Short mmCIF file of C-alpha atoms in Angstrom, two decimals:
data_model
loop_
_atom_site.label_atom_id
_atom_site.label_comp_id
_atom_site.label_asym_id
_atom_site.label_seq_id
_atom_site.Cartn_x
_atom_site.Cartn_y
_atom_site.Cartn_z
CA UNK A 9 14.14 23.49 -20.63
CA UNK A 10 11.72 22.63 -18.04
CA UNK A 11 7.86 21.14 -18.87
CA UNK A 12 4.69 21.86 -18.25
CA UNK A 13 3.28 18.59 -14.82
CA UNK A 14 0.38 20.06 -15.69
CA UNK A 15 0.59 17.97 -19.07
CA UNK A 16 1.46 14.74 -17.28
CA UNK A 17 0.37 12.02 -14.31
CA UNK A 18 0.33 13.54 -11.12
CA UNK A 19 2.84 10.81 -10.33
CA UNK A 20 5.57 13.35 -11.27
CA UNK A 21 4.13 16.87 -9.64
CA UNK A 22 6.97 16.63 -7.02
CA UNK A 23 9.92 17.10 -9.69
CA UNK A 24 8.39 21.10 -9.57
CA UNK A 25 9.24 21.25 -13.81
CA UNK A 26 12.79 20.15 -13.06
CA UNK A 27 14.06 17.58 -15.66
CA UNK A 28 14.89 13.70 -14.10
CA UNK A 29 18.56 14.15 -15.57
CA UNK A 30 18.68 18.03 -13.60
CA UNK A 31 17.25 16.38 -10.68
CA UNK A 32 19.29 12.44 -10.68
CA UNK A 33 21.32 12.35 -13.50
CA UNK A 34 24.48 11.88 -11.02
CA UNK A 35 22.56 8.71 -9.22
CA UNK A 36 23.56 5.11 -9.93
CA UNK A 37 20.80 3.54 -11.51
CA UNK A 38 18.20 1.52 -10.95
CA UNK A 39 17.22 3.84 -7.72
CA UNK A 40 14.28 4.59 -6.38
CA UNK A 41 14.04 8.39 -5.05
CA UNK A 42 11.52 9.23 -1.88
CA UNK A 43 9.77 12.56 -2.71
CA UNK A 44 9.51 13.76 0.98
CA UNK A 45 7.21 16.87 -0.28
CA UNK A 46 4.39 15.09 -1.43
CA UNK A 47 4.55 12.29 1.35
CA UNK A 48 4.22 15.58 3.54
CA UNK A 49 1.50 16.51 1.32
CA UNK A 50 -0.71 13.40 1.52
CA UNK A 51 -0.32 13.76 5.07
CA UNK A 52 -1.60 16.93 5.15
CA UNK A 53 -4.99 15.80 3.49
CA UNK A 54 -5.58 12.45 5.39
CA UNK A 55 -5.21 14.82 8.57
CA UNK A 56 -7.85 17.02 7.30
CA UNK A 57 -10.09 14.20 6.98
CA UNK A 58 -9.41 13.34 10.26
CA UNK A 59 -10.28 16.49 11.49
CA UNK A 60 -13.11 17.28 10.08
CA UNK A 61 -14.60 13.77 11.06
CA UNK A 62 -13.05 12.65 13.88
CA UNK A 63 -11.85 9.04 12.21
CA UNK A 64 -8.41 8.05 12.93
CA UNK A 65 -6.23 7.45 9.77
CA UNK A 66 -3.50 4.20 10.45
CA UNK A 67 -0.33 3.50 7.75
CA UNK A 68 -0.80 0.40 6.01
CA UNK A 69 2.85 -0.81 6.23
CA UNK A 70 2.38 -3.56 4.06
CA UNK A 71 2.21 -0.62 0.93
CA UNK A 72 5.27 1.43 2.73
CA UNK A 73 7.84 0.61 4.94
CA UNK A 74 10.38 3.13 4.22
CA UNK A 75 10.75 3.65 8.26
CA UNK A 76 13.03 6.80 7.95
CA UNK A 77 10.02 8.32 6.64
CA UNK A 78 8.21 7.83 9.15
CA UNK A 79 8.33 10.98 11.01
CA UNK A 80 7.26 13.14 7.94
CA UNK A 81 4.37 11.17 8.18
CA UNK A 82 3.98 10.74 11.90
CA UNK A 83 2.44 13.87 13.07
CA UNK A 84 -0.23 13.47 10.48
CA UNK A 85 -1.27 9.92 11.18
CA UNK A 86 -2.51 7.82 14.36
CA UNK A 87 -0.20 5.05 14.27
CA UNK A 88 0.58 2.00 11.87
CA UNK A 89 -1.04 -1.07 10.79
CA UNK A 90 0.75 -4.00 10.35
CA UNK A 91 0.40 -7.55 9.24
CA UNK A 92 2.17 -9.55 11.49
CA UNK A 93 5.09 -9.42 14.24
CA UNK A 94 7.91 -7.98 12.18
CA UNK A 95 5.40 -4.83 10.73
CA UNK A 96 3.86 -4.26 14.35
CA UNK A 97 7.83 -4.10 15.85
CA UNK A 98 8.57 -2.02 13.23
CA UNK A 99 5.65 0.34 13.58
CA UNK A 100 6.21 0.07 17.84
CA UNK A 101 9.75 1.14 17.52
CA UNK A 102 9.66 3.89 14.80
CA UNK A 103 6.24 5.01 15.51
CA UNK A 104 6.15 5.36 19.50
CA UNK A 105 3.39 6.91 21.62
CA UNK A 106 0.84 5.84 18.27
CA UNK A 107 -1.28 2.89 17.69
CA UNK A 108 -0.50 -0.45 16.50
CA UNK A 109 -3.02 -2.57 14.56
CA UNK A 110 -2.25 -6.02 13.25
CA UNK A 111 -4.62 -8.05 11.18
CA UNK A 112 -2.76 -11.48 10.22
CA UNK A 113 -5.15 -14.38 8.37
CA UNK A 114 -3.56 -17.11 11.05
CA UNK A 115 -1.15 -15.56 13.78
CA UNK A 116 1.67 -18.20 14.95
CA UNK A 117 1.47 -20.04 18.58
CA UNK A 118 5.02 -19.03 19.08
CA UNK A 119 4.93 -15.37 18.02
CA UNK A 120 1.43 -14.23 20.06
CA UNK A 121 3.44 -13.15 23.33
CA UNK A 122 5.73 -11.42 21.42
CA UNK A 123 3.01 -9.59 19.39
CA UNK A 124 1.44 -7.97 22.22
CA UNK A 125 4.62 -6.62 23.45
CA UNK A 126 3.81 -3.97 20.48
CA UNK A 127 -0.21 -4.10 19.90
CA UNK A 128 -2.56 -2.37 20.48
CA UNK A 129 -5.54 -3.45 18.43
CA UNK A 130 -5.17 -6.85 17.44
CA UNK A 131 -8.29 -8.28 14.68
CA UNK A 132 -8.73 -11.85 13.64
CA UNK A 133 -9.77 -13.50 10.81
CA UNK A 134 -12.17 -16.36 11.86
CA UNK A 135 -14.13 -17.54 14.82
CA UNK A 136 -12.21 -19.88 15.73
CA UNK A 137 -8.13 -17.67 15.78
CA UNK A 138 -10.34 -15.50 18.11
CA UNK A 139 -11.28 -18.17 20.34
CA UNK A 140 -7.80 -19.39 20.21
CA UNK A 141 -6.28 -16.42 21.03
CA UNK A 142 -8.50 -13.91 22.09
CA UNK A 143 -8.67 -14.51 25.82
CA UNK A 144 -5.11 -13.92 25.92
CA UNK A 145 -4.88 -11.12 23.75
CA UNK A 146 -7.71 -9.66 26.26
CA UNK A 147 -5.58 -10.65 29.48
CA UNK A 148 -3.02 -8.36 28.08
CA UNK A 149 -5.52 -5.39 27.80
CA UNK A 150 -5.74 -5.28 23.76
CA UNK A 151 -8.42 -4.15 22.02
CA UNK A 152 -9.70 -6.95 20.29
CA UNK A 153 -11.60 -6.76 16.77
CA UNK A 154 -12.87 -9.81 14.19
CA UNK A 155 -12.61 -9.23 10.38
CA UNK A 156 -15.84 -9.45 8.60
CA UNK A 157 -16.62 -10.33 4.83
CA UNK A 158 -19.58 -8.29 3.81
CA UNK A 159 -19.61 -10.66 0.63
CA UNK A 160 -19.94 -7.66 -1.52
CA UNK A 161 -17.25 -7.23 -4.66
CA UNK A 162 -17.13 -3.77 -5.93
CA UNK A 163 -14.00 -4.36 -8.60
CA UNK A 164 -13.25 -6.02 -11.47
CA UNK A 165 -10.52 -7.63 -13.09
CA UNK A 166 -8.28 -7.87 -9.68
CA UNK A 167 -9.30 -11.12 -8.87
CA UNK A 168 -6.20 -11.34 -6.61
CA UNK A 169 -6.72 -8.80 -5.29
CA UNK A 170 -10.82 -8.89 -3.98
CA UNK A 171 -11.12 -10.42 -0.47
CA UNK A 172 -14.54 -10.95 -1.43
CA UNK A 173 -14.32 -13.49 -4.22
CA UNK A 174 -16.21 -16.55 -3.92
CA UNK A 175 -14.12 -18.98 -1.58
CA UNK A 176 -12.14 -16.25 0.10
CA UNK A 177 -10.30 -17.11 3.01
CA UNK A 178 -10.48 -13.46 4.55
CA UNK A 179 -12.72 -12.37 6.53
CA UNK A 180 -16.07 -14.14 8.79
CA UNK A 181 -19.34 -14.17 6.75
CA UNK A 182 -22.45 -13.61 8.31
CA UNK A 183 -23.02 -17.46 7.81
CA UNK A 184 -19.71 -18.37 9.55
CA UNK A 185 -20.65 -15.70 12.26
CA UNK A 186 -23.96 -17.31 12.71
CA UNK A 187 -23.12 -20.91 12.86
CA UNK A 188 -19.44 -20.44 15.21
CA UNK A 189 -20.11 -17.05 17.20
CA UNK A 190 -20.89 -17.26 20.66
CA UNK A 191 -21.94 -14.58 23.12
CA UNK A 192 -18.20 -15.55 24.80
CA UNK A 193 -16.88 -14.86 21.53
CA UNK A 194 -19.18 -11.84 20.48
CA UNK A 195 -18.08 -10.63 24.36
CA UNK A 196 -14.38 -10.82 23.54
CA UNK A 197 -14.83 -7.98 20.90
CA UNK A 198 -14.32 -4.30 20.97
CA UNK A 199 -14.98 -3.92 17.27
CA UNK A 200 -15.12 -5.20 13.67
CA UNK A 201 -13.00 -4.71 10.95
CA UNK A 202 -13.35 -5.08 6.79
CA UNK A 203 -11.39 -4.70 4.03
CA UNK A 204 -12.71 -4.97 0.68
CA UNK A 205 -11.31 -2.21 -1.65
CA UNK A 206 -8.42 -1.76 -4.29
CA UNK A 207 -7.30 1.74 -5.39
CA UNK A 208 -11.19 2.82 -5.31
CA UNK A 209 -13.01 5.77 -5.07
CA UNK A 210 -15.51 6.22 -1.68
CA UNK A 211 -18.54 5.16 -3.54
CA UNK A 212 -17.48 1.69 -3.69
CA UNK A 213 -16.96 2.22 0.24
CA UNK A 214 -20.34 3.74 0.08
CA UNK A 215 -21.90 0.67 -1.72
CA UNK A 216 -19.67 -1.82 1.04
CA UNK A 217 -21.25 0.11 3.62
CA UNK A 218 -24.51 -0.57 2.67
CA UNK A 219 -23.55 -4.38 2.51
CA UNK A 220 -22.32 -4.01 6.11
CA UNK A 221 -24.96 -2.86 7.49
CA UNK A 222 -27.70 -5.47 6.03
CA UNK A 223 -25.39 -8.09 7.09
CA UNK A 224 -24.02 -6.96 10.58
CA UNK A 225 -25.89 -4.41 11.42
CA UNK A 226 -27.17 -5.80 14.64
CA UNK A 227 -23.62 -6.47 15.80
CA UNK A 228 -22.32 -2.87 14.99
CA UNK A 229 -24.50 -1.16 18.17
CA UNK A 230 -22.46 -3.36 20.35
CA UNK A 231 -19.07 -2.12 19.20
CA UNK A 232 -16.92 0.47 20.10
CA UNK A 233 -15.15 0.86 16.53
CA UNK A 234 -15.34 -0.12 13.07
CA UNK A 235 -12.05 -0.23 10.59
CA UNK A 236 -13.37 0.48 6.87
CA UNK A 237 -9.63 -1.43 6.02
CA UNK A 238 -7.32 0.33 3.32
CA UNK A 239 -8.14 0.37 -0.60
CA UNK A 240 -9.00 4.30 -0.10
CA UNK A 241 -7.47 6.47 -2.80
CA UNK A 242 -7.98 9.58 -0.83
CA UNK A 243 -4.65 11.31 -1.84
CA UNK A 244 -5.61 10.96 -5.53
CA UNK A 245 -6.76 13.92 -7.76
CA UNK A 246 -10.60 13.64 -8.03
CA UNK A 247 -11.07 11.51 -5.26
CA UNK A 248 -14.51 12.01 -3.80
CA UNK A 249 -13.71 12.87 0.07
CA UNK A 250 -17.02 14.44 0.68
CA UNK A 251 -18.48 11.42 0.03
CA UNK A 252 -15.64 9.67 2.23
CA UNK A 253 -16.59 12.23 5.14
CA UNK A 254 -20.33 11.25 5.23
CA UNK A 255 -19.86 7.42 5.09
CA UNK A 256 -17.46 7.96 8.27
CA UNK A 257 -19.94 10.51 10.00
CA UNK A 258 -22.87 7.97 9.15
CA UNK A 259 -21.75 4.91 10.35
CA UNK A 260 -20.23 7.28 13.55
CA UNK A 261 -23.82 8.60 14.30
CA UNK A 262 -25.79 5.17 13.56
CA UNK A 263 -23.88 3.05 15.40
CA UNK A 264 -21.82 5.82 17.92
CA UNK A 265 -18.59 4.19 17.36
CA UNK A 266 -14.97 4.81 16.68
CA UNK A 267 -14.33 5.20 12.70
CA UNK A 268 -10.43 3.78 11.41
CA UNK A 269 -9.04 3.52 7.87
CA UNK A 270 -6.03 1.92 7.12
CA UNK A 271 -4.85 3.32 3.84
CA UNK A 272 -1.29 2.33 2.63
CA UNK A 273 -1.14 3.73 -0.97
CA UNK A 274 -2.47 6.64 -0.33
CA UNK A 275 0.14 7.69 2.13
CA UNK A 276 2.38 7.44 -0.31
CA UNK A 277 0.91 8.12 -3.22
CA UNK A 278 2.35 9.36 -6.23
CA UNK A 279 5.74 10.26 -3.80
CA UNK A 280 8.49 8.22 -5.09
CA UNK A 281 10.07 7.32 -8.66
CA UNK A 282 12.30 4.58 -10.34
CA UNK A 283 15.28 6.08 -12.15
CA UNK A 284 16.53 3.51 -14.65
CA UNK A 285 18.75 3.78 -17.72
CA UNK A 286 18.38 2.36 -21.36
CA UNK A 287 21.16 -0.59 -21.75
CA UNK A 288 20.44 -1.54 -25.19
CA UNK A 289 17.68 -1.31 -28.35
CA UNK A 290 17.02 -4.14 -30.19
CA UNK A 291 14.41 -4.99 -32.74
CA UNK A 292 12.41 -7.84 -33.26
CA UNK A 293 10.03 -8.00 -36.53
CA UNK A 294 7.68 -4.85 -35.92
CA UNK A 295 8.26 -4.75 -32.38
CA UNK A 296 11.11 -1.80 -30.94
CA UNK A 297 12.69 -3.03 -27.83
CA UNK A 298 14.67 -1.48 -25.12
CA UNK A 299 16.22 -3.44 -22.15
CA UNK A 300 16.24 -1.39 -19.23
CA UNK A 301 18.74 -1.61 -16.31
CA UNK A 302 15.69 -2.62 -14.09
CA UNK A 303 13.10 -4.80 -13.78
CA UNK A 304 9.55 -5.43 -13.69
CA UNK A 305 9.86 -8.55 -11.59
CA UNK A 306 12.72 -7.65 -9.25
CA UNK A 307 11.95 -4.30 -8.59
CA UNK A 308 8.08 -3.65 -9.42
CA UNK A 309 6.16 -6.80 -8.97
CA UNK A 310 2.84 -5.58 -9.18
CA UNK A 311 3.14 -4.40 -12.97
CA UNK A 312 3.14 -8.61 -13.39
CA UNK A 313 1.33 -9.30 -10.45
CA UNK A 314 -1.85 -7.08 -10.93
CA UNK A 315 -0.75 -6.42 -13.61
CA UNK A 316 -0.56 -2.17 -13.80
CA UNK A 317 1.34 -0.25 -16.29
CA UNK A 318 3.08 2.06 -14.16
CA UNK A 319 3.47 6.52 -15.03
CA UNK A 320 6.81 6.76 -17.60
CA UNK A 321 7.66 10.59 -17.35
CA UNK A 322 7.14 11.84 -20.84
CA UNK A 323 5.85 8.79 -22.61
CA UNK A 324 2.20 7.96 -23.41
CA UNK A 325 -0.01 5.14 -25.04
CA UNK A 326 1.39 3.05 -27.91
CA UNK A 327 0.75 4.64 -31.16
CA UNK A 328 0.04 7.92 -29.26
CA UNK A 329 3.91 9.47 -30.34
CA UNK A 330 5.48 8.45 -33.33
CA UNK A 331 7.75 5.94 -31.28
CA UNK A 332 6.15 2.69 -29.49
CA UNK A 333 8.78 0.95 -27.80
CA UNK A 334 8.07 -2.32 -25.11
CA UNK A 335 10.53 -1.63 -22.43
CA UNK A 336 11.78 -4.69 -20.21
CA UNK A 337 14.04 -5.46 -17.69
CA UNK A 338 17.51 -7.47 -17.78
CA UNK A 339 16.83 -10.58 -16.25
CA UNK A 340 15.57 -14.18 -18.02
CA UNK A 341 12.18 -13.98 -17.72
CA UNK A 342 10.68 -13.88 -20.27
CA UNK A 343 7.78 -11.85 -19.35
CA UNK A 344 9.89 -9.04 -17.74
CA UNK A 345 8.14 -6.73 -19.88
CA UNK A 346 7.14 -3.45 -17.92
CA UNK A 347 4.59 -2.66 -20.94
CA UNK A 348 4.46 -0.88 -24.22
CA UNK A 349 5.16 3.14 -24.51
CA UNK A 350 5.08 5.89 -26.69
CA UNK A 351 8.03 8.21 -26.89
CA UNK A 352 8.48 11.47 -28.60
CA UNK A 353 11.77 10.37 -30.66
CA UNK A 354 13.70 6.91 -30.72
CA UNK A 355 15.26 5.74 -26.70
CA UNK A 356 19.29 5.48 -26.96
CA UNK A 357 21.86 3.74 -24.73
CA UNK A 358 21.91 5.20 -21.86
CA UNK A 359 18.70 7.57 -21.88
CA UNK A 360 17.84 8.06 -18.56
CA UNK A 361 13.96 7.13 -17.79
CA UNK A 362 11.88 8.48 -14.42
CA UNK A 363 8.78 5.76 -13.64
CA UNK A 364 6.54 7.33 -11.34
CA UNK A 365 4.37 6.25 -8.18
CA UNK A 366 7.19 4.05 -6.92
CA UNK A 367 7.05 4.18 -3.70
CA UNK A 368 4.69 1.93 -2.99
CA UNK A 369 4.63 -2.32 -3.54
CA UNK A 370 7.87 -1.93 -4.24
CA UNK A 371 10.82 -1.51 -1.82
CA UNK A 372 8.79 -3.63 0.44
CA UNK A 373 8.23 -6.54 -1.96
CA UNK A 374 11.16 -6.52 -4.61
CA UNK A 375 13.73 -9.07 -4.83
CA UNK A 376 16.84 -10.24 -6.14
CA UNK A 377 16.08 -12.67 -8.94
CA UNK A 378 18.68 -13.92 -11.48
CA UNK A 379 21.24 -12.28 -8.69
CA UNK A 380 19.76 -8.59 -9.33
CA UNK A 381 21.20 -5.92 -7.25
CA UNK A 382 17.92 -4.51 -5.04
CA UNK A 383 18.22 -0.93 -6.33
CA UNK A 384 19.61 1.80 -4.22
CA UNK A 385 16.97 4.47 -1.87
CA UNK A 386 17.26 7.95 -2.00
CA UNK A 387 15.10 10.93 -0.44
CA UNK A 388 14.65 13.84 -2.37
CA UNK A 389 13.92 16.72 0.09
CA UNK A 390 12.66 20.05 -0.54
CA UNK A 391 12.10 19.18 -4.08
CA UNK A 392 15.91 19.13 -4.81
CA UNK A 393 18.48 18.33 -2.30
CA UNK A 394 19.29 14.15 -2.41
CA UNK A 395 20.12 12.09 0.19
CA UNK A 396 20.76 8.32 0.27
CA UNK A 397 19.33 6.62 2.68
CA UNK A 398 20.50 3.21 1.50
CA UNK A 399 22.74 1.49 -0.83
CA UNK A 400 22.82 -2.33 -1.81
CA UNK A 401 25.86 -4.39 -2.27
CA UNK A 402 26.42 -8.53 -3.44
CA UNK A 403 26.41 -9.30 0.61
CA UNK A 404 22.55 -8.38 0.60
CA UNK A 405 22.05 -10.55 -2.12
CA UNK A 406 24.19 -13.19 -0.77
CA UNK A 407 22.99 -13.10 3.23
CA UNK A 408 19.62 -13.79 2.16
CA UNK A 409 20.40 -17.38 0.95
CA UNK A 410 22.84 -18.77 3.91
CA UNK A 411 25.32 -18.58 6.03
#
């Protein structure tokens, strides 16, 4: 019997009312399973935005890396961005003929040729990496930009996660512009770039905008592009892309300039899941336990490093169904706790769970803690045929530490 994805997050659209056992009971678990439908379908919408307004729409690598991928993604996209010399390769060599962008806080002496063998754009952080580094990067024919903090916070709670925090090291205010930018250094530039946002909605880019302009609006004329950064939840259901569309065409028409975004999560939103199985159920006082075969801090680290209590297919709030169980992972952390969930009737050994929205933050930053095995990567294309694309074995684990 299939169910009703109507009823659940959109995390888990993709499975088209198939069951996760129908669909990967035969995989080895933990995996995580590429949905190559609704990558293609997130594609599809950031391309409409960028036809309608004439922005050009970069992947944030740092959010997904999965390079086979890329070419479902490609056509829709204008290139990569990338945060330092191993992301801008990457993008070079699996995204040719498109744009490179880099943004790093401090690049490295001995990695700058080798950079701008694959840049194009190339954005520092401060006054002074531009004057360290620009006139090269300009000798080579890059496009240079400077990354500006508009010193205006529009979240809460993500502390780590707001580059405009009091004492932030990212980005040039307009006090730092004002006391170490020259007109060399303002001549050196071909545009500006900011990134403020975190899984947001486009009228807290609306509201950064604004802050833009009153601080750097005289700079802007002299541009010839401005990168709004990533943060954009465009892909999401209910995101306001109107909205979106007239912040790009505004700032296009008021300061006749070249419009980017840099979004990594949402293209890849909501297309990949975690298959894990139960290993045992314990109970401790009131609280129902189940230790999963994966874990929060190997193989979803922002669940404990925003935190964010990720889309379980089927489950809901505690208290919502008449079981609440806290599901964690295998290793010795103690806080490898993935978070408290609701379930229908009591988990068993060996149920087979489906997290959702896995495809991003988490092949490109898990790790193998207490000696865990990275989980395998499979594609799931045309919403049922499997394919792996990669397998992990005790040399990956073991080639990472020496010899």
């Amino acid at each position: 019997m299939g169910y009703d994805a109507k009823k659940f997050h959109p995390a888990f659209e993709g499975l088209n009312g198939l069951l996760p056992e129908e669909l990967f009971g035969e995989l080895p678990t933990p995996c995580y399973i590429l949905d190559e439908a609704m990558l293609r379908r997130n594609g599809e919408i950031l391309a409409g935005v960028a036809e309608r307004t004439g922005c050009r729409i970069l992947l944030a690598q740092k959010a997904f890396s999965n390079y086979d991928l890329y070419p479902v993604l490609s056509p829709y996209l204008a290139g990569t961005e990338a945060s330092g010399l191993y992301e801008a390769r990457l993008g070079a060599e699996t995204m040719p003929e498109k744009e490179v962008h880099v943004f790093c806080a401090a690049y490295r002496e001995e990695e700058f040729d080798e950079l701008l063998q694959y840049a194009d754009h190339i954005v520092f952080n401060s006054p002074r990496q531009l004057e360290r580094f620009g006139p090269c990067a300009r000798k080579a024919g890059k496009s240079i930009g400077l990354r500006i903090n508009p010193e205006c916070s529009t979240q809460e709670g993500h502390v780590v996660y707001d580059p405009c925090a009091d004492g932030s090291r990212l980005g040039t205010t307009r006090d730092q512009w004002d006391r170490k930018m020259s007109s060399e250094l303002t001549g050196l530039l071909d545009g500006l770039h900011f990134h403020t946002l975190c899984e947001q909605d486009s009228d807290a880019l609306e509201i950064t905008l604004n802050a833009v302009e009153e601080r750097f609006g005289n700079i802007l004329p002299q541009m010839k592009w401005l990168n709004f950064g990533g943060g954009h939840h465009i892909t999401r259901p209910g995101y306001d892309i109107p909205r979106l569309e007239r912040c790009i065409h505004q700032a296009q028409k008021r300061w006749n300039l070249q419009v980017y975004l840099e979004p990594g999560e949402a293209c890849a939103l909501n297309a990949g899941y975690l298959a894990t199985r139960v290993l045992d159920v314990l109970q401790n006082g009131e609280t129902q336990i189940a230790v999963l075969d994966t874990s929060a801090a190997c193989h979803m680290p922002d669940v404990l490093e925003m935190p964010y209590r990720p889309p379980l297919l089927g489950a809901k709030e505690q208290g919502e169904l008449p079981c609440t169980v806290r599901l964690g992972g295998p290793t010795c952390l103690a806080g490898d706790v993935i978070g408290d969930y609701s379930f229908a009737a009591p988990l068993r050994e060996g149920n087979l769970l489906l997290f959702g929205d896995m495809a991003i933050y988490t092949m490109c930053k898990n790790n193998t803690f207490n000696g865990m095995a990275l989980p395998g990567i499979f594609v799931l294309c045309n919403g049922k045929k499997l394919q792996c694309l990669r397998k992990f074995e005790y040399a990956d684990f073991k080639q990472r530490l020496g010899r």
